[in-house]
Backbone as JSON Lines, residues from 0, in Angstrom:
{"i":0,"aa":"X","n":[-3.48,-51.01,56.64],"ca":[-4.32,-51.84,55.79],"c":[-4.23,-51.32,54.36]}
{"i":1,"aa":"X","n":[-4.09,-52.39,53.45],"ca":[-3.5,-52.26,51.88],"c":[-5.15,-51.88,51.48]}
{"i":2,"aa":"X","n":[-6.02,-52.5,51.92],"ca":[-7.52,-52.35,51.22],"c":[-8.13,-51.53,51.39]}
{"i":3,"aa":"X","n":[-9.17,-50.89,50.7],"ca":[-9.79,-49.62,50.81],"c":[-11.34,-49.99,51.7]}
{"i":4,"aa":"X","n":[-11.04,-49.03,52.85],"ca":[-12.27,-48.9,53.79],"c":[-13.39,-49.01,53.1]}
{"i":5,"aa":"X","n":[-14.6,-48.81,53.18],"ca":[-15.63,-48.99,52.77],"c":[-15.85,-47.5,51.97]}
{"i":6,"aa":"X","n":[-15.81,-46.3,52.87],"ca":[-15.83,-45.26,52.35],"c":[-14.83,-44.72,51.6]}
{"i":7,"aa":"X","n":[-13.57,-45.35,51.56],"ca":[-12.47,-44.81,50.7],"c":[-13.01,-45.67,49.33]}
{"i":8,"aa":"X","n":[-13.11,-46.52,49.37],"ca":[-13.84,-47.68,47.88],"c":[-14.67,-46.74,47.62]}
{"i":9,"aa":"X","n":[-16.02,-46.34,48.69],"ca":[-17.08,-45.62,47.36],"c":[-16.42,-44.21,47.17]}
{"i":10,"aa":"X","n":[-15.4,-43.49,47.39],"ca":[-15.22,-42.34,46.68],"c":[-14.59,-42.67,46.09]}
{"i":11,"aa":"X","n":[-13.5,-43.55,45.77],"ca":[-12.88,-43.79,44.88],"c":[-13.59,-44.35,43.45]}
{"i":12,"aa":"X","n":[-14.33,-44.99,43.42],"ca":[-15.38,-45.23,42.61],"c":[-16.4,-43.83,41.94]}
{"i":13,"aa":"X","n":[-16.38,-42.96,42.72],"ca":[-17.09,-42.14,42.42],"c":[-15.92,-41.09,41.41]}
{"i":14,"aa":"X","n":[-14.64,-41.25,42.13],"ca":[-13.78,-40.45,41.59],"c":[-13.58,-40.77,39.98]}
{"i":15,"aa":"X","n":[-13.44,-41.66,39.95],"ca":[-13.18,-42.44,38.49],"c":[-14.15,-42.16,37.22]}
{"i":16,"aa":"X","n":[-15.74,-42.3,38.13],"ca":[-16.6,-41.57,37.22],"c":[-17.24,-40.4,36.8]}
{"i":17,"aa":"X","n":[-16.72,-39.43,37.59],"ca":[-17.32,-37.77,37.64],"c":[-15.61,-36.84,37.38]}
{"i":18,"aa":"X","n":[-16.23,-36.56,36.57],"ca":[-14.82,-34.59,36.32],"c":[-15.53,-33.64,36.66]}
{"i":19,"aa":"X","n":[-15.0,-32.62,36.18],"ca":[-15.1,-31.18,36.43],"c":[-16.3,-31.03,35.32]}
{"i":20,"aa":"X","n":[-17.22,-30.33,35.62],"ca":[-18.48,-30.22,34.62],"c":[-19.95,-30.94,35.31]}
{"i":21,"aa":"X","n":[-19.63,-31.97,35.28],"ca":[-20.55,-33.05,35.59],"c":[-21.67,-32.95,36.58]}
{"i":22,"aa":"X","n":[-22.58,-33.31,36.48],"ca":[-23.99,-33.2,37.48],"c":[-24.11,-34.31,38.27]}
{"i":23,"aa":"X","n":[-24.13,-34.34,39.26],"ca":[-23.71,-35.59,40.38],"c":[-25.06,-35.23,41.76]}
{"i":24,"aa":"X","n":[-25.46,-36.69,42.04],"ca":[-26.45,-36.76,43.17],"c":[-25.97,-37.09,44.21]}
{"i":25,"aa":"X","n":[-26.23,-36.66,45.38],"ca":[-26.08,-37.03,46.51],"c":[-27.16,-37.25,46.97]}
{"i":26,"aa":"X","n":[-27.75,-38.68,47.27],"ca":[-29.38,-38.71,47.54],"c":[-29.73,-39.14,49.0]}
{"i":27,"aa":"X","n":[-28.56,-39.03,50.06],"ca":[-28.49,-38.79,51.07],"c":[-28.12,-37.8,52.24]}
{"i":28,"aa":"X","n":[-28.06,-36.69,52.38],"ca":[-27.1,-35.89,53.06],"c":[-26.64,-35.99,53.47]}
{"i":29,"aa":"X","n":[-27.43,-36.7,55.03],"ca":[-26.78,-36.82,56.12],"c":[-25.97,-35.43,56.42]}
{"i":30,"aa":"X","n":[-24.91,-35.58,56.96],"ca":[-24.02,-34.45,57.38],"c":[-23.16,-33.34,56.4]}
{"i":31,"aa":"X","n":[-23.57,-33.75,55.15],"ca":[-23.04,-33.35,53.9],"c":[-21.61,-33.29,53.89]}
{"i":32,"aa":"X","n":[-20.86,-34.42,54.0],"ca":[-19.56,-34.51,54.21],"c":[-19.45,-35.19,52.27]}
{"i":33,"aa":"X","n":[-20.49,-35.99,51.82],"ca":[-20.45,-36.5,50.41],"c":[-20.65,-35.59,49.6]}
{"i":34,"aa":"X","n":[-21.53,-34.11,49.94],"ca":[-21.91,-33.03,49.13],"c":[-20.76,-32.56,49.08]}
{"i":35,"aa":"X","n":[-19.84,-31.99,50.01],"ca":[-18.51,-31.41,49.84],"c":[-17.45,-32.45,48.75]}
{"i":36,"aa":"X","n":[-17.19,-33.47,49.0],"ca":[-16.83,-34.22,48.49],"c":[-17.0,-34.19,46.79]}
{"i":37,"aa":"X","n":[-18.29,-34.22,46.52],"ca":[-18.62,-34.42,45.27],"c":[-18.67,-32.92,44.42]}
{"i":38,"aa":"X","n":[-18.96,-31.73,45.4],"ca":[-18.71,-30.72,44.9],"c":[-16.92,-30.25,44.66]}
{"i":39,"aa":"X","n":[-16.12,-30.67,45.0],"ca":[-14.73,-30.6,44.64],"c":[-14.56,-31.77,43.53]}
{"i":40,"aa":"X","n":[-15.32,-32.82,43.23],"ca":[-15.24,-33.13,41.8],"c":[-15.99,-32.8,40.72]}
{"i":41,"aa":"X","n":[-16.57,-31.79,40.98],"ca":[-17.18,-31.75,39.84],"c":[-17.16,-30.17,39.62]}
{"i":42,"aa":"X","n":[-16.41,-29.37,40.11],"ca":[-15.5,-28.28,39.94],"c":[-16.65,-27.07,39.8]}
{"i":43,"aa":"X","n":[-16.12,-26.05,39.81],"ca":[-17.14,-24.27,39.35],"c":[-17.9,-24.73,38.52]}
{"i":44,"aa":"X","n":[-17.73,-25.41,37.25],"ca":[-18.27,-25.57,36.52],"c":[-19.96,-26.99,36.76]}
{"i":45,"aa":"X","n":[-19.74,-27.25,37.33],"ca":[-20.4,-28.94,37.83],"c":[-21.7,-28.5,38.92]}
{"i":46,"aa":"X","n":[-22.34,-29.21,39.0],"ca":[-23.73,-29.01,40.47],"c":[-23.73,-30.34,40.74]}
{"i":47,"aa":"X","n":[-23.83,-30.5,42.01],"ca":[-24.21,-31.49,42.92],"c":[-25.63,-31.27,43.33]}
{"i":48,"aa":"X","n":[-26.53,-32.07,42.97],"ca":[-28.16,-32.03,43.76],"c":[-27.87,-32.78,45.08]}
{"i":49,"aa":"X","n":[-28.11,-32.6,46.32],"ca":[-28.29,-32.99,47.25],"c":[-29.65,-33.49,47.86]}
{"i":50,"aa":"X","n":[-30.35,-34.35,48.69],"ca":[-31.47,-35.13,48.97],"c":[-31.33,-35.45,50.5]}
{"i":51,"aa":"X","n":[-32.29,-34.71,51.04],"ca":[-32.71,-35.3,52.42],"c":[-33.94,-35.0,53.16]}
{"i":52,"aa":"X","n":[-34.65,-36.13,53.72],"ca":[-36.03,-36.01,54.38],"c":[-35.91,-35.14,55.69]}
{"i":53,"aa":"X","n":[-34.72,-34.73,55.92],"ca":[-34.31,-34.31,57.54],"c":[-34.37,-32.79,57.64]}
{"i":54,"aa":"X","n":[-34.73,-32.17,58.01],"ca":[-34.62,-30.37,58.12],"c":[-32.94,-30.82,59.16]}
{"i":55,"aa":"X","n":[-32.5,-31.42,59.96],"ca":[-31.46,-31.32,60.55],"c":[-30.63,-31.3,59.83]}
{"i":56,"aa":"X","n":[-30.34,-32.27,58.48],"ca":[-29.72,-33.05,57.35],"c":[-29.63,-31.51,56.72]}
{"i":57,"aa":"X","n":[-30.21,-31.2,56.12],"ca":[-30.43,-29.95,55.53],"c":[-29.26,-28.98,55.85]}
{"i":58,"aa":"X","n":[-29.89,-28.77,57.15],"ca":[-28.99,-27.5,57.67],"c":[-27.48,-28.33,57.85]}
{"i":59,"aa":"X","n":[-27.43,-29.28,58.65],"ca":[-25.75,-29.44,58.69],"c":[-25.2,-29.26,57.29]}
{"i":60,"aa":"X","n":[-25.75,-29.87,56.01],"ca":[-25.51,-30.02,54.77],"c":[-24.66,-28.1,54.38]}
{"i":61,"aa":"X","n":[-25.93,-27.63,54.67],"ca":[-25.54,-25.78,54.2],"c":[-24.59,-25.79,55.01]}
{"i":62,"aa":"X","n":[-24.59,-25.72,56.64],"ca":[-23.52,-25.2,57.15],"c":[-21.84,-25.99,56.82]}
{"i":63,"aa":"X","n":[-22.01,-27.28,55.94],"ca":[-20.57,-27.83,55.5],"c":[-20.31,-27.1,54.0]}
{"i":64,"aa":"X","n":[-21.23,-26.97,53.66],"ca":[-20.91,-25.97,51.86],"c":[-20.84,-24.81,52.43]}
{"i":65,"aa":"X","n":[-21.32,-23.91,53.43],"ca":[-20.77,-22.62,53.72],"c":[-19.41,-22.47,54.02]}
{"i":66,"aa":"X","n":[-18.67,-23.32,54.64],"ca":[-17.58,-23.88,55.65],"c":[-16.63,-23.51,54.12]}
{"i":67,"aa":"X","n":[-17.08,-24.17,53.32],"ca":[-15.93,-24.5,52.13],"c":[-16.44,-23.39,50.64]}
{"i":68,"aa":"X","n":[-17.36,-22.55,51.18],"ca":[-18.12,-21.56,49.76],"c":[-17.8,-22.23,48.5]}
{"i":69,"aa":"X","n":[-18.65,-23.26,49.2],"ca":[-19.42,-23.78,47.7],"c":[-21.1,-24.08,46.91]}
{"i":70,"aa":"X","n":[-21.28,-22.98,47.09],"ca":[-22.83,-22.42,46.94],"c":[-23.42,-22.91,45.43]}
{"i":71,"aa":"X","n":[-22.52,-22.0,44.91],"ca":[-22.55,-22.25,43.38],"c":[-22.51,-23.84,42.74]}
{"i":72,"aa":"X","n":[-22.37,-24.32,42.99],"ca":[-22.1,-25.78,42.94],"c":[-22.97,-26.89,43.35]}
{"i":73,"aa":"X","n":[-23.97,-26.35,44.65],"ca":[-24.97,-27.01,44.96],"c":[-25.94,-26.68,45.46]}
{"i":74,"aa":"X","n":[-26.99,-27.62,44.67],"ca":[-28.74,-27.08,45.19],"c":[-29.06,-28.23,46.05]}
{"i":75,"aa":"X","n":[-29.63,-27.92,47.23],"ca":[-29.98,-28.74,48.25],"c":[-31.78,-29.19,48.24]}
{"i":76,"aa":"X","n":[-32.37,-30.0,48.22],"ca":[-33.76,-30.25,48.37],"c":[-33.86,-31.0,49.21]}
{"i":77,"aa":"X","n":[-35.12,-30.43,50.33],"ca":[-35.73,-30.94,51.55],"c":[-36.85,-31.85,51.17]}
{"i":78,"aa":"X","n":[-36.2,-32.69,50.86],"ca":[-37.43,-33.91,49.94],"c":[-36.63,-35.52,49.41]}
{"i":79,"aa":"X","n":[-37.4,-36.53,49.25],"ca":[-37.03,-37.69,49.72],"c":[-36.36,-37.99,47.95]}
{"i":80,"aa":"X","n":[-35.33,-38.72,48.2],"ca":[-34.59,-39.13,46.89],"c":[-35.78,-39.57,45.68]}
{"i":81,"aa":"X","n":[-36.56,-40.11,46.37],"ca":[-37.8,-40.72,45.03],"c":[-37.93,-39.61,44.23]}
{"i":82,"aa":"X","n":[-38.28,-38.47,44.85],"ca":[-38.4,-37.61,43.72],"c":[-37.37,-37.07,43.11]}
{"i":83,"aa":"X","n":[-36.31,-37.26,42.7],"ca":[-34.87,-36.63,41.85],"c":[-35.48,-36.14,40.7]}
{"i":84,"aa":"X","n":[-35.9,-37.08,39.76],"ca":[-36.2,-37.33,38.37],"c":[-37.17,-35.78,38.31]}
{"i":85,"aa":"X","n":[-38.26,-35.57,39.47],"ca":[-39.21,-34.24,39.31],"c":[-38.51,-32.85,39.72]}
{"i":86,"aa":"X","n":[-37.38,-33.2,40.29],"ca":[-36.63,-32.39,40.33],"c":[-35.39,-31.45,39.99]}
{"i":87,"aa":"X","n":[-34.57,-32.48,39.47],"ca":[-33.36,-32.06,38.6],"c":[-33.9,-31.53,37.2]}
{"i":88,"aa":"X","n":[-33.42,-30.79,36.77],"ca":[-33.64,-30.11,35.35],"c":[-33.74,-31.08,34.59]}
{"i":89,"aa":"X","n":[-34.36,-31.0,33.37],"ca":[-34.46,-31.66,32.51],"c":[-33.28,-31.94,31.09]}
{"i":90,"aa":"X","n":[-32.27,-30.55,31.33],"ca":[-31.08,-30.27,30.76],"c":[-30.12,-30.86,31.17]}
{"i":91,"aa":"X","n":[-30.14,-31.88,32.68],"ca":[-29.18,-32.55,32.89],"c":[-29.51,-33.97,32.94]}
{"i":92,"aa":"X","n":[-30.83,-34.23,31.99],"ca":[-30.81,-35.41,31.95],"c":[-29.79,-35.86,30.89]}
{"i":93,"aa":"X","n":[-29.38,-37.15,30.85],"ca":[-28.33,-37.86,30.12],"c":[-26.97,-37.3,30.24]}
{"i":94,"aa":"X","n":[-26.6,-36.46,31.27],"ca":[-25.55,-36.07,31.8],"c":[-24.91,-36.15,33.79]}
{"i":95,"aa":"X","n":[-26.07,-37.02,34.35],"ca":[-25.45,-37.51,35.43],"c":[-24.8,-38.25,35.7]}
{"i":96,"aa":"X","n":[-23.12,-38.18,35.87],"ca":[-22.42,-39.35,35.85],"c":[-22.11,-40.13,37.03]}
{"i":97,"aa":"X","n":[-22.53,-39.21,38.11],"ca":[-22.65,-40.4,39.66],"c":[-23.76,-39.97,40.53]}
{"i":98,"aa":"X","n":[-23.81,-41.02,41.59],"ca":[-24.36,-40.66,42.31],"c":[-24.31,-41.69,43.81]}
{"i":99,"aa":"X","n":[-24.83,-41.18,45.24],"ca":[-24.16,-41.68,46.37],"c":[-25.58,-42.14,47.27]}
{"i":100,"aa":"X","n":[-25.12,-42.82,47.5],"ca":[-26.63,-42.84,48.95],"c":[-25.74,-43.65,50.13]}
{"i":101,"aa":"X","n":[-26.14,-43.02,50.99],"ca":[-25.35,-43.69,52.86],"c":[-26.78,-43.99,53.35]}
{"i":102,"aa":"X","n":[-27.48,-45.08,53.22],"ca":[-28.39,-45.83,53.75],"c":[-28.37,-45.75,55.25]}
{"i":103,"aa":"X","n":[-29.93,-46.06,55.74],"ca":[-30.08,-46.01,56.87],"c":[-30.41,-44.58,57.78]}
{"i":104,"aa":"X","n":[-30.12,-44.8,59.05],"ca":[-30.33,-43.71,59.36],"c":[-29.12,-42.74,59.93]}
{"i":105,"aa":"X","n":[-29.47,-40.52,60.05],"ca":[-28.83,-39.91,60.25],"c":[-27.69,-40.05,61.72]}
{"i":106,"aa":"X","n":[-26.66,-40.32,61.43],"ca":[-25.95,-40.73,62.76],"c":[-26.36,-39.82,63.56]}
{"i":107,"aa":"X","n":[-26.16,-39.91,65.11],"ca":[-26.94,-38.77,66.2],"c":[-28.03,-38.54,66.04]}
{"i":108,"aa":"X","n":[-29.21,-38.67,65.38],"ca":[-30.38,-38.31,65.0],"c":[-31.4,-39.24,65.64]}
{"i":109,"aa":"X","n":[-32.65,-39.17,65.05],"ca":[-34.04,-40.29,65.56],"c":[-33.63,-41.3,64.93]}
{"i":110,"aa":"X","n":[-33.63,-42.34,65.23],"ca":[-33.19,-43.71,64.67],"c":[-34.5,-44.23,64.02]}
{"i":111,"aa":"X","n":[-35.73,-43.26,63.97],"ca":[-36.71,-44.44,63.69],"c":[-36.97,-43.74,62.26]}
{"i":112,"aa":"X","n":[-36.11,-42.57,61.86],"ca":[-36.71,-41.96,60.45],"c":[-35.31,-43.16,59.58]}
{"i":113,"aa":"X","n":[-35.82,-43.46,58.8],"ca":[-34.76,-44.6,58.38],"c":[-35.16,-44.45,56.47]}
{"i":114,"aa":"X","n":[-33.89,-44.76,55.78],"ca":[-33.91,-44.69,54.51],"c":[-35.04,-46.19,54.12]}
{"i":115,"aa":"X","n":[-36.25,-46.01,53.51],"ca":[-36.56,-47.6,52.79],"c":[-36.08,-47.86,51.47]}
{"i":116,"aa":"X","n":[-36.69,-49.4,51.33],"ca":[-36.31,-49.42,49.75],"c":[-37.21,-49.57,49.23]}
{"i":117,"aa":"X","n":[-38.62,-49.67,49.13],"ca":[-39.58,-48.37,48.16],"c":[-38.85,-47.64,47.69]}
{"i":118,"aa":"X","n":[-38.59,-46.51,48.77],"ca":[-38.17,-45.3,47.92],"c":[-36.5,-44.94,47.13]}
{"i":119,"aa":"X","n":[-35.7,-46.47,47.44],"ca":[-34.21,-46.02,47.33],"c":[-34.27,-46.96,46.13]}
{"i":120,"aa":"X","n":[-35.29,-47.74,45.75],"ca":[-35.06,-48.09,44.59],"c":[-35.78,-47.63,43.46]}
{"i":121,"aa":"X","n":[-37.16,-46.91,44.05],"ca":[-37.41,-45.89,43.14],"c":[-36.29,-44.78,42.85]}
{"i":122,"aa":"X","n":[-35.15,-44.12,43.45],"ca":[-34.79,-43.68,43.03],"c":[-33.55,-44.1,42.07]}
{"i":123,"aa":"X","n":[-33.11,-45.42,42.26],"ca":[-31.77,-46.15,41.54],"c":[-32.76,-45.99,40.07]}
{"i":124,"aa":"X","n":[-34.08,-46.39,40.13],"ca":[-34.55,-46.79,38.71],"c":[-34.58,-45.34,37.71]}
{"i":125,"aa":"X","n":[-34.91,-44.22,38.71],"ca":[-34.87,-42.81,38.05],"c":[-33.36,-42.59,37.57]}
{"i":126,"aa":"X","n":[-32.38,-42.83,38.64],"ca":[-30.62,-42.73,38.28],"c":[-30.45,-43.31,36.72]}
{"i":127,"aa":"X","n":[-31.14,-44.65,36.89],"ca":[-30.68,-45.3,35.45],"c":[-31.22,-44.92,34.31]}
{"i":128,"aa":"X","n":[-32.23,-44.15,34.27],"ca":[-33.13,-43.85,33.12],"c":[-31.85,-42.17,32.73]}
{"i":129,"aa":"X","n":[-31.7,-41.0,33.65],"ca":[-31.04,-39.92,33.38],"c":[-29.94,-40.11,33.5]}
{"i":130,"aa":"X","n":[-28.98,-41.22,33.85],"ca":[-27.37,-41.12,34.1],"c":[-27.02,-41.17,32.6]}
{"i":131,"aa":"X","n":[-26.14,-40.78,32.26],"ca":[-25.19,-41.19,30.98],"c":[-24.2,-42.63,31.48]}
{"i":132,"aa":"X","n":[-24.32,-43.38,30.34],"ca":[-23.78,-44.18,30.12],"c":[-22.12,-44.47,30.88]}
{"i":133,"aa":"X","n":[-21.88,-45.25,31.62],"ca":[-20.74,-45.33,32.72],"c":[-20.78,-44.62,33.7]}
{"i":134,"aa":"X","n":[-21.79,-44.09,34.28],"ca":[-22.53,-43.18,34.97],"c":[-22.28,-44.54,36.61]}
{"i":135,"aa":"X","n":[-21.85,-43.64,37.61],"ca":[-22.0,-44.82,38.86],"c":[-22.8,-44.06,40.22]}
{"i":136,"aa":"X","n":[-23.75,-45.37,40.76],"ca":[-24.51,-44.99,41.6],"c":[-23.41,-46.38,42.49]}
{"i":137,"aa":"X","n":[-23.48,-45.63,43.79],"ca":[-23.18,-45.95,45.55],"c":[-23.9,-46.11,45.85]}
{"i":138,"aa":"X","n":[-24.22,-47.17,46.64],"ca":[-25.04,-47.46,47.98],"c":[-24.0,-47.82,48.99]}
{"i":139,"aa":"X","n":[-24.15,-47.29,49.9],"ca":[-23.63,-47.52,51.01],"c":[-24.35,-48.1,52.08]}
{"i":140,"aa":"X","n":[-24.71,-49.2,52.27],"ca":[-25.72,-50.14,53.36],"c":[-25.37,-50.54,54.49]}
{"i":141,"aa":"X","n":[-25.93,-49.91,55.14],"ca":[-25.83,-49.61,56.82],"c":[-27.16,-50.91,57.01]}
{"i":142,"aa":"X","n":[-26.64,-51.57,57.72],"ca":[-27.41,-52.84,57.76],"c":[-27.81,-53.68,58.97]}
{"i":143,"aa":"X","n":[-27.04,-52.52,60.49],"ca":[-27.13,-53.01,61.39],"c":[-28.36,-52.79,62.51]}
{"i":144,"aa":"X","n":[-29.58,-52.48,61.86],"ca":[-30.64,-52.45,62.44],"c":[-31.75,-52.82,61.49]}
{"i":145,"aa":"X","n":[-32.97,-53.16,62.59],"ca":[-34.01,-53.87,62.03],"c":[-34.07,-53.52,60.38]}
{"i":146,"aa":"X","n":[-34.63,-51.83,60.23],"ca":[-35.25,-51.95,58.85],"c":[-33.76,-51.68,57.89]}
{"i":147,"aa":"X","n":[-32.25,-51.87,58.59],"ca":[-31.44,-51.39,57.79],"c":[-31.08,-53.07,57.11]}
{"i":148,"aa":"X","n":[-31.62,-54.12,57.7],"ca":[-31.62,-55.42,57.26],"c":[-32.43,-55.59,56.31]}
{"i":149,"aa":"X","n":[-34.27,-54.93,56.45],"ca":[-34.89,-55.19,55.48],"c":[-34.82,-54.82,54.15]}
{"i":150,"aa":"X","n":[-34.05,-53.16,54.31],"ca":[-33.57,-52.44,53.21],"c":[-32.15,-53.41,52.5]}
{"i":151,"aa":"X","n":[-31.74,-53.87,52.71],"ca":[-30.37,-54.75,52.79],"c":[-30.54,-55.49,51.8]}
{"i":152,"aa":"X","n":[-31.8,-56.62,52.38],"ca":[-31.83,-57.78,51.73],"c":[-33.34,-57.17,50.07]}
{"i":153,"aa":"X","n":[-34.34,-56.42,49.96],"ca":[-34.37,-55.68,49.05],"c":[-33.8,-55.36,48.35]}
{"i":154,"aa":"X","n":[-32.68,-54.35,48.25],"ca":[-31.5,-53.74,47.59],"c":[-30.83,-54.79,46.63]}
{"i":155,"aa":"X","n":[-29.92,-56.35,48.15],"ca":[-29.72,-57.05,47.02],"c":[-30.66,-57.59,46.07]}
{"i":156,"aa":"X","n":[-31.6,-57.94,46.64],"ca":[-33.02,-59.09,45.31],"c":[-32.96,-58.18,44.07]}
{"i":157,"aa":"X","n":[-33.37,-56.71,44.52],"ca":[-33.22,-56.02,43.6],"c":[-32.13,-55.68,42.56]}
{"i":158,"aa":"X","n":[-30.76,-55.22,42.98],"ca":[-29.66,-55.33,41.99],"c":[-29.56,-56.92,41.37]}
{"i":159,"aa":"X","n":[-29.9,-57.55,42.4],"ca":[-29.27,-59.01,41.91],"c":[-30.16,-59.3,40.46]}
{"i":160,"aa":"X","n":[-31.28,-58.42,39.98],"ca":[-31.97,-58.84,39.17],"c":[-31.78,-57.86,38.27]}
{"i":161,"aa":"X","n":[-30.92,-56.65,37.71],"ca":[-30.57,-56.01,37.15],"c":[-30.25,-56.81,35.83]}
{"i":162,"aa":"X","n":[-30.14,-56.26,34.48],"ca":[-30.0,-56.99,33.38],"c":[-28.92,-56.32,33.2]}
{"i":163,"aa":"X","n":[-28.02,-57.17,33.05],"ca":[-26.6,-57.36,32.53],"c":[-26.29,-56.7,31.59]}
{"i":164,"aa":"X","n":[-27.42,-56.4,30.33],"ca":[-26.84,-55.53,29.43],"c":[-27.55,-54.08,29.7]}
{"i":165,"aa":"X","n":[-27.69,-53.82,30.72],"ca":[-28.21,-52.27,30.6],"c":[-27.32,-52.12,32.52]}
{"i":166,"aa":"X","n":[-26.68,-52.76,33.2],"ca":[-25.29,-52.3,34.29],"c":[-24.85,-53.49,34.73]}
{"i":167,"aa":"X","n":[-23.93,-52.81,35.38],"ca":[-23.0,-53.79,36.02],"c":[-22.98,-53.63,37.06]}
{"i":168,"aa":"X","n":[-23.25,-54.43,38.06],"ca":[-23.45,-54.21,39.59],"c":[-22.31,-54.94,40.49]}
{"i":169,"aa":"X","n":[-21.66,-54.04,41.53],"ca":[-20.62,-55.05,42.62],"c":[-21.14,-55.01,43.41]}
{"i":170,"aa":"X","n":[-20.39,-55.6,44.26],"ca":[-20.58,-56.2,45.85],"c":[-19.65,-56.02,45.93]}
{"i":171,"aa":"X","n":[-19.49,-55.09,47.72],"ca":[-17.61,-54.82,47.65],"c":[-18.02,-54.84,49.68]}
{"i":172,"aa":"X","n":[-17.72,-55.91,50.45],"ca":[-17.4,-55.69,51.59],"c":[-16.78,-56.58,52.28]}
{"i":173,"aa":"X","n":[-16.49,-56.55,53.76],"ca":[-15.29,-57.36,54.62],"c":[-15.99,-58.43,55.49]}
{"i":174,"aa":"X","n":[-15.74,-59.74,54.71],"ca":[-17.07,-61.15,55.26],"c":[-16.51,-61.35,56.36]}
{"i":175,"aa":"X","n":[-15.18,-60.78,57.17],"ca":[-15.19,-60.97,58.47],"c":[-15.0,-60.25,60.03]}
{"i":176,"aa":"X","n":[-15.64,-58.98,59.78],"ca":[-15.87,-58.27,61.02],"c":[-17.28,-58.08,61.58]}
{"i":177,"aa":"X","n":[-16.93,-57.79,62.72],"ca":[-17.85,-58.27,63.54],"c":[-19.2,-57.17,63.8]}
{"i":178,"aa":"X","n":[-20.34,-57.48,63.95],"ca":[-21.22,-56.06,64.12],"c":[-21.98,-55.58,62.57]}
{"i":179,"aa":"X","n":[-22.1,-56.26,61.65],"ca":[-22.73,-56.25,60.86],"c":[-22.39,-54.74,59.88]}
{"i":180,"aa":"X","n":[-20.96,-54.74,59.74],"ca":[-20.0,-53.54,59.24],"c":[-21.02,-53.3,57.16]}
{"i":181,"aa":"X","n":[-21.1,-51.95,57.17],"ca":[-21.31,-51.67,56.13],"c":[-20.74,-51.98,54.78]}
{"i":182,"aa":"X","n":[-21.44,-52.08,53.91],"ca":[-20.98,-52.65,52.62],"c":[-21.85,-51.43,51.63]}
{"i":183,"aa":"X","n":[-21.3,-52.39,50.15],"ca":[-21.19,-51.23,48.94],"c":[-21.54,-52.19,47.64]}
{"i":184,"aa":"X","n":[-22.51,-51.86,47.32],"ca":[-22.84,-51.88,45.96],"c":[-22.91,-51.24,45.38]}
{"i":185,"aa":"X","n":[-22.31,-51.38,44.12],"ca":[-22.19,-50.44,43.58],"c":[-22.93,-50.33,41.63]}
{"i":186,"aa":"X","n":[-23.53,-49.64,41.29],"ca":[-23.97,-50.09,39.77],"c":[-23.6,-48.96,38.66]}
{"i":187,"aa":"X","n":[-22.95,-49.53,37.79],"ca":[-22.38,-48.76,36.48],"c":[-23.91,-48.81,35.5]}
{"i":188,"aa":"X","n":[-24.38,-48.2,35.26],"ca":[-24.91,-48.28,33.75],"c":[-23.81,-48.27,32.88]}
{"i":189,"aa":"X","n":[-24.75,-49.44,32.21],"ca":[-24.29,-49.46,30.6],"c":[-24.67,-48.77,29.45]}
């Protein structure tokens, strides 16, 4: 297949907007396979903040940055993405140039602790206020359960009402497989 998977699109997207230096969110953990990820773009020099409500999330997260000793590079918080903005330094505001979220819930885990969008769009609105300009936030929308529908259709009302001159928002997924396959929005500040 010539087209990019769902997850090859959002790193590639992410790749385009983060170098070596750069302060980058990961406001999901999950398994910290995106923390590793984002900590090899954004080099010795760069921090990745990481975000998860899960003490499980947590620990797999450390034990994938131990795996690859990359300590230096990332601070992990056991606390829900809404709060980023009270958390990240204040020295890296206007210098976050991406950031990721894998919606829904931790694969293998309780299915009933689930990402909302209260809190995932409180945190897009904090992203847009501290990102620098061409700065890109991921969503990755897992959509195949009850509240991963309600979060779904939120998310879009919400981007869909974004003002044009302050980002640019996509829609990037495959209108014909079966099982309610994940998709990607994605938003640039302007």
């Amino acid at each position: 297949m010539k087209m990019d998977r769902i997850l090859s699109f959002a790193r590639n997207l992410l790749e385009k907007a983060v170098k070596p230096g750069d302060i980058v969110i990961d406001a999901t953990l999950g398994n910290g396979h995106d923390t590793v990820f984002l900590a090899g773009l954004v080099g010795d020099s760069g921090k990745v903040y990481g975000f998860d409500v899960q003490e499980e999330a947590i620990a797999s997260s450390k034990d994938r940055i131990k795996q690859h000793a990359l300590y230096e590079r990332v601070e992990l918080f056991h606390e829900g993405h809404e709060n980023l903005s009270r958390l990240i330094p204040g020295r890296h505001y206007g210098k976050v140039t991406g950031a990721i979220f894998n919606l829904g819930y931790l694969p293998g885990s309780d299915k009933s602790i689930v990402t909302r969008p209260i809190t995932t769009i409180s945190a897009i609105e904090q992203l847009l206020e501290i990102m620098t300009p061409e700065g890109i936030i991921v969503l990755v929308i897992y959509h195949g359960h009850v509240e991963g529908a309600v979060e779904r259709d939120s998310l879009l009302d919400y981007c869909q009402q974004l003002d044009q001159k302050k980002a640019h928002v996509l829609q990037y997924q495959f209108i014909n497989q079966q099982n309610n396959p994940p998709f990607i929005v994605a938003i640039e500040k302007r």
